[in-house]
XYZ file of C-alpha atoms in Angstrom:
659
model
C 129.228 115.337 141.931
C 125.649 116.560 142.816
C 122.952 113.893 142.560
C 119.994 115.241 140.684
C 117.180 113.846 138.507
C 118.909 114.887 135.386
C 121.606 112.247 135.970
C 119.068 109.545 135.088
C 117.858 111.016 131.822
C 118.277 108.735 128.873
C 120.814 107.412 127.896
C 122.119 106.587 131.343
C 124.968 103.942 131.894
C 125.298 102.819 135.292
C 128.847 101.300 134.758
C 130.104 104.450 133.160
C 128.629 106.510 136.035
C 130.438 104.415 138.655
C 133.805 104.416 136.814
C 133.771 108.238 136.636
C 132.858 108.629 140.306
C 135.612 106.453 141.237
C 138.100 107.991 138.940
C 137.297 111.572 140.197
C 137.320 110.861 143.818
C 140.649 111.553 145.454
C 142.296 108.430 146.213
C 139.810 106.536 144.324
C 141.379 105.810 140.758
C 144.969 106.617 140.966
C 147.533 103.950 141.310
C 150.933 105.600 141.081
C 150.505 109.279 141.610
C 151.026 111.458 144.422
C 148.099 110.379 146.335
C 147.713 106.655 147.135
C 144.504 104.726 146.528
C 142.219 105.082 149.556
C 139.367 102.569 149.606
C 137.830 104.082 152.759
C 137.444 107.545 151.082
C 135.965 105.727 148.161
C 133.516 103.723 150.300
C 132.642 107.039 152.103
C 131.967 108.689 148.745
C 129.698 105.757 147.704
C 127.816 106.004 151.085
C 127.235 109.738 150.573
C 125.897 109.232 147.019
C 123.663 106.523 148.315
C 122.163 108.819 150.829
C 121.638 111.460 148.212
C 119.895 108.857 146.048
C 117.638 107.901 148.854
C 116.793 111.628 149.521
C 116.054 112.060 145.787
C 113.861 108.907 145.837
C 111.883 110.367 148.878
C 111.484 113.704 147.164
C 110.261 112.067 143.908
C 107.812 109.831 146.054
C 106.263 112.909 147.743
C 105.881 114.555 144.274
C 104.176 111.385 142.929
C 101.692 111.193 146.136
C 100.845 114.821 145.455
C 100.165 114.293 141.806
C 98.098 111.152 142.853
C 96.068 113.279 145.114
C 95.466 115.955 142.479
C 94.553 113.298 139.929
C 91.908 111.766 142.335
C 90.252 115.207 142.944
C 90.119 115.811 139.185
C 88.595 112.438 138.764
C 85.799 113.248 141.226
C 85.195 116.549 139.558
C 84.938 114.958 136.104
C 82.604 112.222 137.401
C 80.329 115.073 138.623
C 80.460 116.802 135.274
C 79.609 113.453 133.417
C 76.623 112.906 135.722
C 75.382 116.498 134.976
C 75.796 115.773 131.167
C 73.945 112.465 131.470
C 70.904 114.211 133.042
C 71.044 116.803 130.309
C 71.194 114.267 127.581
C 68.173 112.409 129.256
C 66.088 115.589 129.108
C 67.172 116.116 125.478
C 66.348 112.569 124.740
C 62.800 112.931 126.024
C 62.391 116.109 124.061
C 63.550 114.261 120.966
C 61.008 111.406 121.423
C 58.076 114.070 121.783
C 59.350 115.757 118.491
C 59.648 112.378 116.726
C 55.949 111.519 117.608
C 54.854 114.877 116.394
C 56.687 114.441 113.173
C 55.282 111.076 112.615
C 51.571 112.315 113.218
C 52.233 115.310 110.629
C 53.888 112.899 108.123
C 50.754 110.602 108.327
C 48.348 113.622 107.587
C 50.688 114.724 104.660
C 50.724 111.170 103.144
C 46.843 111.034 103.505
C 46.546 114.550 101.774
C 48.853 113.340 98.996
C 46.742 110.274 98.254
C 43.568 112.425 98.049
C 45.361 114.960 95.796
C 46.715 112.172 93.414
C 43.139 110.701 93.170
C 42.004 114.110 91.932
C 45.176 114.831 89.758
C 45.420 111.675 87.742
C 42.163 111.963 85.881
C 42.874 115.600 85.276
C 46.269 114.792 83.536
C 44.638 112.083 81.563
C 41.968 114.641 80.290
C 44.824 117.082 79.537
C 46.835 114.459 77.603
C 43.815 113.489 75.648
C 43.069 117.099 74.851
C 46.720 117.578 73.613
C 46.543 114.566 71.442
C 43.308 115.793 70.103
C 44.785 119.088 69.023
C 47.810 117.521 67.280
C 45.351 114.974 65.537
C 43.306 118.073 64.387
C 46.376 119.562 62.591
C 46.846 116.116 60.724
C 43.225 116.098 59.984
C 43.510 119.687 58.522
C 46.829 118.989 56.694
C 48.673 121.904 58.351
C 51.276 121.043 60.998
C 51.526 124.292 62.789
C 52.991 123.251 66.222
C 56.708 123.800 66.838
C 57.152 120.254 68.067
C 56.970 118.936 64.496
C 59.111 121.659 62.998
C 61.965 122.111 65.452
C 64.646 119.492 65.111
C 65.737 119.956 68.722
C 62.315 118.635 69.881
C 62.530 115.340 67.921
C 62.169 113.324 71.120
C 58.767 115.065 72.115
C 57.634 114.734 68.537
C 58.507 110.994 68.512
C 56.552 110.397 71.816
C 53.428 112.246 70.243
C 53.465 110.495 66.780
C 53.997 107.192 68.274
C 50.830 107.591 70.446
C 48.841 109.063 67.407
C 49.857 106.119 65.276
C 48.480 103.756 67.764
C 45.189 105.777 67.928
C 45.062 105.843 64.112
C 45.046 101.939 63.957
C 41.749 102.018 65.820
C 39.906 104.404 63.433
C 37.793 103.248 60.463
C 39.707 103.221 57.062
C 37.044 104.585 54.907
C 36.384 107.833 56.889
C 40.029 108.449 58.034
C 42.153 106.975 55.312
C 43.825 110.449 54.456
C 44.724 111.309 58.063
C 45.917 107.817 58.692
C 48.347 108.056 55.757
C 49.653 111.364 57.104
C 50.246 109.959 60.442
C 52.054 106.939 59.198
C 54.255 109.080 56.978
C 55.282 111.327 59.758
C 55.794 108.177 61.868
C 58.255 106.583 59.399
C 60.016 110.083 58.836
C 60.753 110.500 62.480
C 61.874 106.904 62.870
C 64.266 107.392 59.979
C 65.640 110.574 61.561
C 66.179 108.909 64.970
C 68.168 106.059 63.310
C 70.351 108.608 61.496
C 70.971 110.463 64.869
C 71.884 107.027 66.539
C 74.375 106.305 63.662
C 75.903 109.786 63.955
C 76.229 109.531 67.708
C 77.981 106.178 67.349
C 80.616 107.545 65.053
C 81.186 110.501 67.393
C 81.487 107.942 70.284
C 78.813 109.723 72.231
C 77.557 106.709 74.275
C 74.968 108.883 76.395
C 73.430 110.249 73.299
C 73.208 106.874 71.656
C 71.494 105.507 74.878
C 69.051 108.360 74.740
C 68.054 107.907 71.112
C 67.775 104.018 71.608
C 65.266 104.603 74.466
C 63.047 106.713 72.280
C 63.356 104.213 69.202
C 62.354 101.349 71.612
C 58.621 101.948 71.076
C 58.987 102.190 67.232
C 58.591 99.292 64.844
C 62.096 100.014 63.444
C 63.922 99.475 66.587
C 65.598 96.294 65.034
C 67.300 98.719 62.552
C 69.007 100.487 65.341
C 70.508 97.121 66.433
C 71.575 96.300 62.803
C 73.270 99.753 62.495
C 75.183 99.183 65.725
C 76.318 95.941 64.708
C 77.559 97.071 61.309
C 79.401 100.099 62.887
C 81.173 97.806 65.318
C 82.367 95.812 62.445
C 84.230 98.641 60.731
C 87.811 98.692 61.923
C 89.325 101.704 59.977
C 90.904 102.942 63.183
C 93.180 99.933 63.210
C 94.084 100.094 59.542
C 94.951 103.684 59.585
C 97.516 103.289 62.400
C 98.859 99.830 61.805
C 101.932 100.863 59.989
C 102.421 104.470 61.251
C 101.801 104.245 64.921
C 102.288 100.966 66.692
C 101.303 102.340 70.216
C 97.922 103.802 68.887
C 97.317 100.660 66.903
C 97.793 98.465 69.982
C 95.583 100.765 72.008
C 92.806 100.957 69.382
C 92.923 97.165 68.935
C 92.451 96.470 72.725
C 89.903 99.213 73.024
C 87.692 97.902 70.142
C 88.086 94.358 71.050
C 87.275 95.021 74.693
C 84.793 97.978 74.924
C 82.817 97.420 71.764
C 82.859 93.661 70.715
C 83.170 92.100 73.945
C 80.667 94.273 75.466
C 78.272 93.631 72.934
C 78.685 89.933 73.329
C 77.915 90.285 77.001
C 74.576 92.003 76.024
C 73.865 89.333 73.449
C 74.154 86.544 76.055
C 70.877 87.825 77.553
C 69.040 86.560 74.433
C 68.238 83.040 73.495
C 71.069 82.220 71.193
C 71.111 78.369 71.967
C 72.603 76.158 74.574
C 76.272 76.929 73.454
C 75.896 80.725 72.991
C 79.214 81.602 74.717
C 81.077 79.521 72.054
C 79.180 80.767 69.174
C 79.809 84.424 70.318
C 83.474 83.810 71.007
C 83.967 82.456 67.449
C 82.048 85.254 66.041
C 84.350 87.885 67.747
C 87.476 85.967 66.641
C 86.313 85.790 63.059
C 85.921 89.767 62.984
C 89.350 90.378 64.407
C 91.233 87.225 63.163
C 93.455 89.146 60.718
C 94.688 91.458 63.645
C 94.969 89.002 66.372
C 97.248 86.553 64.358
C 99.965 89.289 64.280
C 99.159 90.840 67.633
C 102.055 89.458 69.851
C 104.698 90.252 67.126
C 103.537 93.858 67.144
C 103.506 93.925 70.837
C 107.036 92.594 71.266
C 108.450 94.989 68.572
C 106.702 97.861 70.123
C 107.982 97.030 73.563
C 111.480 96.497 72.371
C 111.584 99.778 70.603
C 109.686 101.672 73.547
C 111.915 100.336 76.112
C 115.336 101.260 74.178
C 113.871 104.701 73.666
C 113.054 105.272 77.402
C 116.509 104.003 78.385
C 118.273 106.135 75.852
C 116.239 109.140 76.782
C 117.307 108.884 80.446
C 120.998 108.505 79.652
C 120.876 111.490 77.211
C 119.338 113.572 80.045
C 122.316 112.692 82.135
C 124.709 113.260 79.257
C 126.071 109.767 79.797
C 127.445 107.525 76.965
C 126.784 104.025 78.135
C 129.924 101.960 78.628
C 130.324 98.650 77.052
C 130.336 96.418 80.043
C 132.312 93.219 79.768
C 133.695 94.069 76.315
C 136.878 92.002 76.794
C 139.305 94.858 76.608
C 142.443 95.415 78.855
C 140.764 98.197 80.669
C 137.731 96.178 81.376
C 139.915 93.437 82.602
C 141.550 95.701 85.050
C 138.413 96.950 86.277
C 136.998 93.518 86.881
C 140.210 92.536 88.916
C 139.977 95.680 90.801
C 136.348 95.122 91.710
C 137.061 91.869 93.234
C 140.443 92.523 94.962
C 142.265 95.441 96.586
C 144.950 95.634 94.104
C 145.853 99.198 92.943
C 145.138 99.082 89.213
C 144.517 102.695 88.549
C 141.986 105.257 89.750
C 138.274 104.330 90.075
C 135.660 105.601 87.962
C 134.327 109.025 89.008
C 130.512 109.139 88.798
C 130.152 112.331 91.131
C 127.648 110.351 93.216
C 125.306 109.530 90.344
C 123.645 106.106 90.897
C 122.301 105.873 87.341
C 119.132 104.377 88.616
C 115.886 106.356 87.900
C 112.529 105.783 89.571
C 110.744 107.623 86.726
C 112.342 105.397 84.160
C 111.395 102.195 86.168
C 107.778 103.533 86.484
C 107.569 104.113 82.727
C 109.003 100.626 82.002
C 106.614 98.975 84.281
C 103.717 101.006 83.129
C 104.364 99.995 79.618
C 104.672 96.200 80.537
C 101.510 96.473 82.595
C 99.629 97.639 79.534
C 101.193 94.842 77.510
C 100.155 92.173 80.088
C 96.560 93.561 79.950
C 96.504 93.472 76.109
C 98.091 90.059 76.076
C 95.486 88.688 78.470
C 92.533 89.824 76.279
C 93.937 89.525 72.727
C 95.874 86.266 73.038
C 94.373 82.811 72.217
C 94.147 80.788 75.446
C 96.489 78.319 74.257
C 99.098 80.980 73.401
C 98.559 83.172 76.410
C 101.360 81.667 78.730
C 103.864 81.710 75.834
C 103.079 85.359 74.844
C 103.198 86.457 78.526
C 106.575 84.975 78.911
C 107.959 86.687 75.903
C 106.811 90.042 77.362
C 108.335 89.253 80.623
C 111.825 88.550 78.786
C 111.683 92.035 77.467
C 110.974 93.493 80.919
C 114.057 91.664 82.183
C 116.161 92.912 79.366
C 115.237 96.479 79.744
C 114.944 96.727 83.392
C 117.119 94.212 85.062
C 119.843 94.057 82.558
C 120.082 97.295 80.781
C 119.173 99.371 83.647
C 119.808 97.829 87.190
C 122.806 95.478 86.248
C 124.393 98.387 84.355
C 124.134 100.652 87.226
C 125.516 98.018 89.486
C 128.666 97.573 87.118
C 129.141 101.293 87.017
C 128.748 101.479 90.859
C 131.405 98.697 91.310
C 133.752 100.626 88.989
C 133.280 103.834 91.107
C 134.131 102.221 94.565
C 137.478 103.556 95.494
C 140.373 101.514 96.986
C 140.478 100.754 100.505
C 143.374 103.196 101.121
C 141.505 106.130 99.636
C 141.039 109.162 101.788
C 137.654 110.913 102.251
C 136.119 108.595 99.700
C 132.451 109.101 98.499
C 130.947 105.577 99.378
C 127.901 106.065 97.376
C 127.423 102.452 96.464
C 125.115 102.033 99.313
C 122.817 104.500 97.622
C 122.962 102.214 94.571
C 122.052 99.268 96.745
C 119.009 101.039 98.331
C 117.662 102.237 95.003
C 118.326 98.770 93.355
C 116.477 97.124 96.151
C 113.488 99.480 95.865
C 113.333 98.982 92.126
C 113.531 95.246 92.353
C 110.640 95.189 94.830
C 108.428 96.916 92.187
C 109.674 94.327 89.642
C 108.696 91.547 91.986
C 105.270 93.063 92.643
C 104.456 93.175 89.035
C 105.794 89.590 88.592
C 103.274 88.355 91.159
C 100.316 90.633 90.445
C 100.190 90.640 86.713
C 102.374 87.855 85.213
C 101.597 85.014 87.747
C 97.854 84.926 86.833
C 98.525 84.502 83.254
C 101.067 81.564 83.592
C 100.271 79.934 87.012
C 98.616 76.833 85.445
C 101.084 76.273 82.513
C 104.633 74.911 82.121
C 105.937 78.370 81.462
C 105.655 79.088 85.179
C 108.761 77.036 85.876
C 110.691 78.970 83.241
C 109.658 82.332 84.535
C 110.618 81.424 88.200
C 114.024 80.054 87.014
C 114.687 83.335 84.865
C 113.684 85.500 87.998
C 115.860 83.357 90.257
C 118.816 83.686 87.779
C 118.435 87.632 87.764
C 118.268 87.655 91.619
C 121.394 85.610 91.918
C 123.289 87.690 89.328
C 122.226 90.857 91.290
C 123.183 89.512 94.711
C 126.721 88.550 93.550
C 127.492 92.179 92.376
C 125.769 93.603 95.490
C 127.712 91.352 97.881
C 130.920 92.442 96.117
C 130.149 96.009 96.235
C 129.092 95.954 99.800
C 132.269 94.024 100.727
C 134.575 96.542 99.034
C 132.531 99.317 100.552
C 133.123 97.958 103.987
C 136.775 97.737 103.095
C 136.738 101.359 102.311
C 135.039 102.246 105.543
C 137.666 100.289 107.534
C 140.301 102.003 105.614
C 139.005 105.447 106.509
C 138.884 104.325 110.093
C 142.469 103.226 109.937
C 143.412 106.639 108.412
C 141.789 108.593 111.175
C 143.500 106.540 113.872
C 147.011 106.855 111.977
C 146.622 110.553 111.770
C 144.836 111.424 115.079
C 146.305 108.948 117.499
C 149.725 109.966 119.121
C 152.023 107.552 121.128
C 151.938 110.019 123.903
C 148.044 109.640 124.262
C 148.524 106.453 126.431
C 151.882 107.568 128.017
C 151.027 111.175 129.189
C 153.911 113.240 130.570
C 151.885 114.407 133.464
C 150.008 111.448 134.898
C 148.145 113.586 137.429
C 146.792 116.309 135.051
C 144.765 114.221 132.485
C 141.422 115.918 131.880
C 140.044 114.223 128.788
C 137.554 111.630 128.932
C 138.644 109.866 125.590
C 141.187 110.588 122.822
C 140.476 112.758 119.887
C 141.039 109.808 117.570
C 138.451 107.750 119.349
C 135.960 110.700 119.099
C 136.451 111.018 115.291
C 136.315 107.250 114.658
C 133.110 106.818 116.704
C 131.520 109.804 114.937
C 132.464 108.294 111.451
C 131.315 104.764 112.385
C 127.926 106.174 113.710
C 127.287 107.992 110.337
C 128.114 104.784 108.496
C 125.645 102.749 110.573
C 122.941 105.077 109.872
C 123.881 105.018 106.160
C 123.804 101.198 106.124
C 120.234 101.301 107.833
C 118.972 103.708 105.306
C 120.221 101.561 102.476
C 119.277 98.107 103.591
C 115.956 96.459 104.559
C 115.080 93.276 106.518
C 117.764 90.734 107.652
C 120.164 92.440 105.298
C 120.729 95.312 107.808
C 121.875 92.850 110.522
C 124.060 91.019 108.256
C 125.982 93.945 106.901
C 126.231 95.565 110.244
C 127.372 92.374 111.850
C 130.283 92.218 109.264
C 131.008 95.942 109.784
C 131.145 95.565 113.541
C 133.435 92.563 113.349
C 135.844 94.446 110.985
C 135.553 97.659 113.296
C 136.414 95.492 116.456
C 139.357 93.803 114.727
C 140.841 97.176 113.753
C 140.440 98.749 117.190
C 141.909 95.445 118.784
C 144.949 95.544 116.399
C 145.405 99.376 116.883
C 145.630 99.151 120.655
C 148.203 96.463 120.528
C 150.598 99.088 118.809
C 151.069 101.095 121.886
C 152.622 100.788 125.514
C 150.555 101.987 128.427
C 151.330 103.876 131.603
C 148.828 103.515 134.551
C 146.947 106.724 133.473
C 147.305 105.739 129.836
C 145.647 102.561 130.498
C 142.755 104.293 132.139
C 142.466 106.386 128.957
C 142.523 103.254 126.780
C 139.624 101.819 128.911
C 137.673 105.157 128.516
C 138.500 104.918 124.688
C 137.083 101.220 124.550
C 134.162 102.262 126.548
C 133.329 104.964 124.066
C 133.966 102.322 121.242
C 131.494 99.980 123.090
C 128.926 102.733 123.381
C 129.293 103.339 119.665
C 128.930 99.421 119.066
C 125.468 99.659 120.788
C 124.186 101.509 117.773
C 124.744 98.294 115.538
C 122.044 96.578 117.758
C 123.927 93.412 117.050
C 124.679 91.096 120.237
C 127.879 89.693 118.637
C 129.445 93.037 118.125
C 128.662 94.301 121.573
C 130.044 90.974 123.103
C 133.292 91.594 121.208
C 133.740 94.977 122.594
C 132.867 93.836 126.177
C 135.590 91.271 125.808
C 137.935 93.984 124.490
C 137.030 96.502 127.457
C 137.827 93.484 129.956
C 141.171 92.878 128.121
C 141.946 96.637 128.678
C 141.596 96.129 132.310
C 144.743 94.121 132.239
C 146.727 97.440 131.416
C 145.792 98.878 134.824
C 145.117 96.018 137.356
C 147.466 95.591 140.178
C 149.920 92.608 139.395
C 148.634 90.398 142.314
C 145.042 90.713 140.830
C 146.037 89.677 137.328
C 145.023 85.974 137.797
C 141.778 86.936 139.399
C 140.889 89.335 136.340
C 141.938 86.703 133.883
C 139.453 84.344 135.208
C 136.513 86.760 134.841
C 133.385 86.282 132.863
C 134.717 87.786 129.668
C 138.315 86.549 129.770
C 138.241 83.073 131.151
C 137.809 81.356 127.828
C 140.419 83.546 125.938
C 143.728 82.180 124.873
C 146.363 82.849 127.440
C 148.789 84.049 124.769
C 146.274 86.836 123.947
C 146.047 87.711 127.564
C 149.816 87.799 127.861
C 150.173 90.025 124.860
C 148.009 92.618 126.430
C 149.848 92.510 129.639
C 153.195 93.041 127.820
C 151.789 96.387 126.712
C 152.278 97.922 130.180
C 155.214 100.039 130.700
C 155.842 98.282 134.062
C 155.961 94.855 132.522
C 159.479 94.147 132.909
C 159.965 96.166 136.199
C 157.176 94.500 137.929
C 157.958 90.958 136.562
C 154.341 90.636 135.476
C 155.332 87.618 133.180
C 155.475 85.326 136.407
C 151.765 85.564 136.758
C 151.352 83.770 133.548
C 153.807 80.942 134.275
């Protein structure tokens, strides 16, 4: 066996390497063949391999030194490059400083020039504005408004600015000489004011907030600005949108109620608090808002619950219809249901399991829809409920979520999943219950997040907190019972499948080969197929579980896996070479057990590997092996039982070593 660097690529097992070297060395591993055991040849072979390993180490060391030398040279070259870059950067920085000083000098000159231009331009602008106003004033004086600004409806903002300034100027003119023009300006002033208020009202009805803000800014300089506020309040008090949807569309009604209450009334109250409304202005505004919406808030929670109940039922039914699935009556009390319950909790063959074709009946889209509806309900409940009723209302919404999500969907899927788990003796069974576990856990995490993020703030300081926590605990415990039952029965199916593989693939002649000197395999076909199956199931468990549940389930699977192999090996008798094959099989099982990453499972297979050594060790060395690290604490009857599996047990009188 050539010693190269490839031998040490991962995964590398030193024990396995030594065992194979000893086994393949002539006279190194045989006990009863044509060539007797030769320890000197084995020692020479080990020394030869040690020399090869030393040479390989020296070769690698020379390569490391060469790479270190190259690295040192490249480091020096890189350092020179960095120094050159630093010098270049210093030059660039000096140029940047000079440029910055020049820019500052130019900026100072520009600012000075701007100040001079502003000093010249401001009087000029004032003169132009005065000339413009005099031109418009002459039009009122002549009685002929010729300018487009007074005749084009799109220029109402510009016209309002002009007429507001002309109105102020007219107030300073003598009444006896300019009575007629003052009356014309006042008439146009009131006409534009009326048009602006009408435009504000129309924009509010259309919901154009930007246009309302623009018109209000123009009206701010008019005497009738207070009429704008009155119109706004009057419009806010109209709740025709609610009355129109109260009976016909519950969803739209709830959305409109929340929208009007939050965006309009509460927003207006926030603005009004800026004014002097007395020392207890918050209480006054709160009572005012409640009085406006009192008839709608009194029946809010009843409509919310009714809507959520109907909406949740519709979402669930729509999902099951898409699967062409008619929901089964779980726990109806019929004979068939009783049989199914018994089969779920035992291994009794009470008929075939339910075939769901791998469908978990758990839908992330459905869950998102239910949680989204509940989130909106919690938001509405927070804003629309009276503070004294808020915890009670939030709890009633939570109960509906539990009913739809946890009972009607998750719990139902678990019941169907349990019904679909095959019996432990089924062949090539589809163990999809682990997929149900994975999806159920993911869904419950979303449920738990909504509980903490949206429900807890509404009930944290009320007695309803204890009721919610108790209900949540009750739901979790019910789910865990069904999950534990399903996982236990799934593990039984896995072990049953392993047992089936061993029963069909393991032959009695595997461990009593006809030609002891011509055995070329490293481990048996049965071992290979079982390990492949177990590895797939371990990965399936890891993908389906999270947290400590992974180790818990893998520990249980590993213990059952070990128990099966332990009992399986005790069904055969072993020749010397057959015992070596059994050791190789157990070594492969042990390597498979490493995938569990559970110390207990690996320890069990270490002990089983040590027990298999009793199948090949020389009779005189039995006591020494039995006192080894892995076997010293085992029951002597168990040790004796393994020794009895040797074909030479009676002829070699091995029993006397346990007397």
